[in-house]
Short mmCIF file of C-alpha atoms and ligand atoms in Angstrom, two decimals:
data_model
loop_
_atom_site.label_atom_id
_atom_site.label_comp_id
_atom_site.label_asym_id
_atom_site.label_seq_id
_atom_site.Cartn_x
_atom_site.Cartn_y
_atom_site.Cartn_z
CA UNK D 1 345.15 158.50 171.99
CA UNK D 2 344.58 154.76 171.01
CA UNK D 3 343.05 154.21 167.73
CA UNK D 4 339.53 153.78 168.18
CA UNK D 5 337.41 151.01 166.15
CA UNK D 6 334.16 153.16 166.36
CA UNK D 7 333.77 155.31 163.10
CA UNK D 8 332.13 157.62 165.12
CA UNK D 9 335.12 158.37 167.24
CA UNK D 10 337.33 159.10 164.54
CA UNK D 11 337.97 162.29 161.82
CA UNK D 12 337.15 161.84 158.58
CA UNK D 13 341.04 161.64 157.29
CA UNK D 14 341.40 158.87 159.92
CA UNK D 15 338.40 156.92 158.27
CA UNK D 16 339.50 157.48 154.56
CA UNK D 17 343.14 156.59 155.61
CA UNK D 18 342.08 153.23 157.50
CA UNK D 19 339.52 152.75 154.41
CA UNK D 20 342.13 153.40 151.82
CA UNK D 21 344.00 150.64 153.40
CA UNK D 22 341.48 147.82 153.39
CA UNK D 23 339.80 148.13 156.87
CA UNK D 24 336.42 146.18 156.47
CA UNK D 25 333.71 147.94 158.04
CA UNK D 26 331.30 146.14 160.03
CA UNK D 27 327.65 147.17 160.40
CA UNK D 28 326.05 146.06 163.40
CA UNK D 29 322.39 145.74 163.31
CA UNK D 30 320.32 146.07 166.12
CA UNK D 31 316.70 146.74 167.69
CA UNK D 32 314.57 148.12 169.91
CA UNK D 33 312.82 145.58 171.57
CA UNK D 34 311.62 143.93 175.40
CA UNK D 35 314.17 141.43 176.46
CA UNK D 36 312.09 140.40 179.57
CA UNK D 37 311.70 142.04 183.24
CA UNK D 38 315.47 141.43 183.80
CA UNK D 39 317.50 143.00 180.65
CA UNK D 40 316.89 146.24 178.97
CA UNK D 41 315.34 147.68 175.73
CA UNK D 42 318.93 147.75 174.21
CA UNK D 43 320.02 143.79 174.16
CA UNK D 44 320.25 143.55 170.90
CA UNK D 45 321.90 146.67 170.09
CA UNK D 46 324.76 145.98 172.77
CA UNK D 47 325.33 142.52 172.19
CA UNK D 48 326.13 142.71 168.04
CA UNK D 49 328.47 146.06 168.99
CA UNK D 50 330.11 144.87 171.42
CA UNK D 51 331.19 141.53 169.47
CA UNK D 52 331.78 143.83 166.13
CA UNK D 53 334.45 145.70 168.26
CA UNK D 54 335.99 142.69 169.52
CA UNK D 55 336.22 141.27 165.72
CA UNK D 56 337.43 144.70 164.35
CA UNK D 57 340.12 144.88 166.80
CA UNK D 58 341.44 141.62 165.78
CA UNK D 59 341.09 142.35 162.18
CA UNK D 60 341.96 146.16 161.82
CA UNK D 61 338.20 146.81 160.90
CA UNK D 62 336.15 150.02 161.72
CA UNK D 63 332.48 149.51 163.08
CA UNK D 64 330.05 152.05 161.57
CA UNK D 65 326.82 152.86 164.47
CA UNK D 66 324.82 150.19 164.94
CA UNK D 67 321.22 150.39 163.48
CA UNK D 68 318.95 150.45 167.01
CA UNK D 69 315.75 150.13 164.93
CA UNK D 70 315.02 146.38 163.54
CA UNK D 71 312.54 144.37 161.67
CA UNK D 72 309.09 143.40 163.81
CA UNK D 73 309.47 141.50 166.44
CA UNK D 74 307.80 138.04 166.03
CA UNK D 75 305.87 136.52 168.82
CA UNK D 76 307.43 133.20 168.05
CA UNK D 77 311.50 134.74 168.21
CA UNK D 78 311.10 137.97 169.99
CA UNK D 79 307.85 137.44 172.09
CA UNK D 80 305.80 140.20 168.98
CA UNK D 81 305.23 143.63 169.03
CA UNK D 82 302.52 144.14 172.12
CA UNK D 83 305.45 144.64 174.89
CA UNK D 84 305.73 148.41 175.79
CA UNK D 85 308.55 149.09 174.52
CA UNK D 86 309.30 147.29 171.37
CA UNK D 87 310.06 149.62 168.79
CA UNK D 88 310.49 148.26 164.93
CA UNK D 89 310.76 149.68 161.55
CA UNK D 90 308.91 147.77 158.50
CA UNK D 91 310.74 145.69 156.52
CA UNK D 92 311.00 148.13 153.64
CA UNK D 93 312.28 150.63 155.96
CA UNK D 94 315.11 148.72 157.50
CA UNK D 95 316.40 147.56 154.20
CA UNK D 96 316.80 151.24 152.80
CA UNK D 97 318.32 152.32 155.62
CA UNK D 98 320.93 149.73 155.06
CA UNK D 99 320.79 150.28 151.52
CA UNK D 100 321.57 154.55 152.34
CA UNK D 101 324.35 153.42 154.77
CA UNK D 102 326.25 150.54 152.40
CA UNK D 103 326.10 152.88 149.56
CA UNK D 104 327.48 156.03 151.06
CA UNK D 105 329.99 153.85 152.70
CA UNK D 106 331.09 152.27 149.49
CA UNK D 107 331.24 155.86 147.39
CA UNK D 108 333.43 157.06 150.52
CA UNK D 109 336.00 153.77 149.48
CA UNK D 110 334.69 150.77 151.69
CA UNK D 111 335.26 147.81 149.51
CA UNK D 112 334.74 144.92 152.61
CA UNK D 113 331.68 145.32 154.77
CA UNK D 114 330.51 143.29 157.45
CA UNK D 115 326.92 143.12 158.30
CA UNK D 116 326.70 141.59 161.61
CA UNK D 117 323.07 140.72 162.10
CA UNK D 118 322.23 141.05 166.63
CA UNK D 119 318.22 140.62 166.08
CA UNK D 120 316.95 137.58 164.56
CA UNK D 121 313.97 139.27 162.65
CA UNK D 122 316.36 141.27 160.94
CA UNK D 123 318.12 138.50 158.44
CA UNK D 124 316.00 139.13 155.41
CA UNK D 125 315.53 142.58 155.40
CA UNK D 126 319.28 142.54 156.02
CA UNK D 127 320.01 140.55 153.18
CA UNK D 128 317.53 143.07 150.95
CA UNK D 129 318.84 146.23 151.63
CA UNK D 130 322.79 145.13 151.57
CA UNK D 131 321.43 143.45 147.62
CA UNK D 132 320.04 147.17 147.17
CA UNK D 133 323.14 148.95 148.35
CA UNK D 134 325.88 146.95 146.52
CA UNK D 135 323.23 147.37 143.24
CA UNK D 136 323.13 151.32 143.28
CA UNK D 137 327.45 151.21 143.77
CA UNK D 138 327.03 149.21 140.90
CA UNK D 139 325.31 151.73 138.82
CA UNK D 140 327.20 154.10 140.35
CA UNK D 141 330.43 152.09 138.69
CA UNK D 142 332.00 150.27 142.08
CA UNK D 143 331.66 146.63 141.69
CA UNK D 144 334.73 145.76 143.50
CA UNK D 145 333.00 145.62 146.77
CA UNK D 146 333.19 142.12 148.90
CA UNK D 147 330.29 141.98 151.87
CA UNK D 148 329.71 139.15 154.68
CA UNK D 149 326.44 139.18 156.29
CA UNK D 150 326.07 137.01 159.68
CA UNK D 151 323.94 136.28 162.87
CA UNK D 152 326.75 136.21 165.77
CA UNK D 153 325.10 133.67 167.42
CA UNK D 154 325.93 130.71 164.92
CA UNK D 155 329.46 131.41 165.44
CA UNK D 156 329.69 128.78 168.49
CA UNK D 157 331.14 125.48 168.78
CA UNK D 158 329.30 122.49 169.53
CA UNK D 159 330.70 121.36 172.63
CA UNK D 160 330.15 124.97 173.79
CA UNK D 161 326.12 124.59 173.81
CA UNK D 162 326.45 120.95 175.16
CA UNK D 163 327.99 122.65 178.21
CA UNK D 164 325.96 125.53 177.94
CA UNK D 165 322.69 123.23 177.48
CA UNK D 166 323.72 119.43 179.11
CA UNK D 167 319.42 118.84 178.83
CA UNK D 168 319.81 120.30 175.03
CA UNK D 169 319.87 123.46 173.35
CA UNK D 170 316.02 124.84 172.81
CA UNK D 171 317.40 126.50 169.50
CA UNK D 172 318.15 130.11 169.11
CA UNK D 173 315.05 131.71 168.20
CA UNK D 174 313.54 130.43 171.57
CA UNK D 175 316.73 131.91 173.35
CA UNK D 176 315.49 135.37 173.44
CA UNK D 177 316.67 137.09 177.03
CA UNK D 178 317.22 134.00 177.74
CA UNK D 179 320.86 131.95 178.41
CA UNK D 180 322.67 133.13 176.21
CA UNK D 181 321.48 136.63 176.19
CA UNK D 182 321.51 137.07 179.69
CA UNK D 183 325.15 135.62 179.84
CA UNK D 184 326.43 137.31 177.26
CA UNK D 185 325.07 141.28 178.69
CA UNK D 186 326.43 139.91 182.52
CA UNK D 187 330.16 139.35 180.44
CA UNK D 188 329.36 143.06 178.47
CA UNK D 189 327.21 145.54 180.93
CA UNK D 190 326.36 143.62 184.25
CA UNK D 191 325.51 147.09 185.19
CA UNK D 192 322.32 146.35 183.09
CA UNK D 193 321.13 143.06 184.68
CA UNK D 194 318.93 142.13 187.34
CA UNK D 195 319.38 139.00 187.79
CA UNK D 196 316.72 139.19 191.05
CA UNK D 197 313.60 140.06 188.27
CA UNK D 198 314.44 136.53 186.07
CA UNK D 199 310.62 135.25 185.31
CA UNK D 200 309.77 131.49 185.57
CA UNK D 201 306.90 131.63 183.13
CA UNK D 202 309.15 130.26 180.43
CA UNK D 203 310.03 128.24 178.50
CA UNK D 204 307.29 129.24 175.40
CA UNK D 205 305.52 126.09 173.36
CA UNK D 206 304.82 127.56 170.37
CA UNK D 207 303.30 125.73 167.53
CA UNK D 208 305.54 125.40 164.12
CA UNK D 209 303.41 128.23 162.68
CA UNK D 210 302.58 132.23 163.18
CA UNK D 211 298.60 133.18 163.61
CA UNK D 212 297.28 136.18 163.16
CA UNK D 213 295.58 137.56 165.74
CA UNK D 214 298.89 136.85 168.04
CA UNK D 215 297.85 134.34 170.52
CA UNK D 216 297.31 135.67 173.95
CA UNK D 217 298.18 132.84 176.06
CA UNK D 218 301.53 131.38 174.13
CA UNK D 219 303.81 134.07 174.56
CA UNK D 220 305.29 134.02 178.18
CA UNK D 221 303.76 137.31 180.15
CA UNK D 222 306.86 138.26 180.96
CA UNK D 223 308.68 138.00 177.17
CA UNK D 224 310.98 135.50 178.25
CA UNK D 225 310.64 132.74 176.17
CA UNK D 226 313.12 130.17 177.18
CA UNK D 227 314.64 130.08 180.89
CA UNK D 228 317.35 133.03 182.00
CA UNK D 229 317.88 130.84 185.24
CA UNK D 230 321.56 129.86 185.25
CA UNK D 231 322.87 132.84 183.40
CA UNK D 232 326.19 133.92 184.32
CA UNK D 233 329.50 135.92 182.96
CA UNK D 234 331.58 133.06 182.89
CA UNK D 235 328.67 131.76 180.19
CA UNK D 236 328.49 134.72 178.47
CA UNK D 237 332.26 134.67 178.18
CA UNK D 238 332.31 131.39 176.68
CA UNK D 239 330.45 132.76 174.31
CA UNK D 240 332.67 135.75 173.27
CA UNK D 241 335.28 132.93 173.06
CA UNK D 242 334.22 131.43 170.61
CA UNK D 243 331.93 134.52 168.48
CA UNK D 244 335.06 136.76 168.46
CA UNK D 245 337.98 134.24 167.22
CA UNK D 246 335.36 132.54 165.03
CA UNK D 247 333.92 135.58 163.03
CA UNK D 248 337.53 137.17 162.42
CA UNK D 249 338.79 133.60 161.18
CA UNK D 250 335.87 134.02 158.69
CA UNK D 251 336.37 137.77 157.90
CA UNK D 252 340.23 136.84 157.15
CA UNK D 253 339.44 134.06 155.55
CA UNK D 254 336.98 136.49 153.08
CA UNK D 255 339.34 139.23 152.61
CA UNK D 256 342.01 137.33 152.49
CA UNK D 257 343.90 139.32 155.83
ZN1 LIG X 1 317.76 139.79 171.67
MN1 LIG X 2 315.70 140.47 169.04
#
């Protein structure tokens, strides 16, 4: 049996030997949340595992579950929280869980976390509950512990979103189940596309502000809010090309592997 990355496919002497020997565990974070008529609930939780395997593999890292539960979605990133379907925890919520999971981690002997952020609402709360975690092991007397928290997506190269986007990139808030989305779940589970169900209400013009009420008529009907068309593997494997290589240069840079 190959050595599995997954925490959850291993016994607990595996994990404390791999931990005991400096594996950084990454914590993919995730949500629950409509990705348009052509990609499922899941995007976000596939997309930041799949890439947090990929990095551990190259690193000798251990992926803890991903959280499938993130922070609201926002009409202006995420197309809000009216789409049947979209599922989110509160703010407060989100960071405790990840405050519960970094600290029983770190009393069980992880020293090197990776928080690898796959919903954009998420990045604050994120950043909360990993302060919260690494403050109760300090009280609890570890304060050796080293954590990186990311967004995969800005690990890409420049001249890969000039060919990705020759008319310019739209930004990656805007990109949700769009491009780069779509490409990236045809590279990881193309068993989960329809490519035939790609909406052409998009792309979204949203002001640079939120309102509350949500406005009814900015968010594209079908929560796409850039354009899908164009999406392919070979895209989405671009991608991986440069997300995977680029994050584990970081995380050896950081741990010094
Ligand atoms: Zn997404
Ligand atoms: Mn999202």
């Amino acid at each position: 049996m190959a050595a599995s990355v997954f925490m959850q496919e291993i016994t607990w002497p595996d994990f404390q030997a791999r931990v005991a020997a400096g594996a950084p565990v990454f914590l993919p974070l995730g949500a629950t949340e409509q990705h348009g008529p052509h990609l499922p609930l899941g995007v976000d939780v596939f997309l930041p595992s799949a890439v947090a395997a990929a990095v551990a593999r190259e690193v000798g890292g251990l992926v803890a579950p991903t959280i499938p539960y993130g922070y609201k979605s926002q009409p202006r990133s995420g197309g809000g929280q009216a789409f049947p379907g979209t599922t989110s925890l509160s703010a407060q919520t989100l960071s405790l869980v990840i405050k519960d999971v970094v600290h029983d981690l770190g009393l069980h002997g992880v020293r090197r976390f990776v928080i690898l952020n796959g919903h954009f609402e998420n990045a604050w709360p994120a950043v909360e509950g990993l302060d919260l975690g690494l403050r109760e092991l300090r009280r609890d007397g570890i304060a050796d512990v080293t954590a990186l928290r990311l967004e995969y997506w800005d690990f890409v190269k420049r001249e890969t979103l000039d060919r990705l986007f020759p008319e310019g990139f739209p930004g990656t808030d805007l990109e949700h189940a769009s491009l780069l989305e779509t490409s990236l779940m045809l590279a990881i589970r193309p068993d989960l596309v329809d490519m035939g169900k790609i909406p052409n209400d998009g792309p979204a013009k949203f002001p640079t502000y939120d309102r509350t009420p949500v406005w009814t008529d900015k968010v594209p009907a079908s929560g796409v809010l850039a354009r899908a068309q164009g999406s392919t593997a070979e895209k989405g494997q671009w991608l991986l090309d440069d997300h995977v290589p680029l994050i584990a240069a970081a995380v050896r840079e950081e741990f010094g592997l």
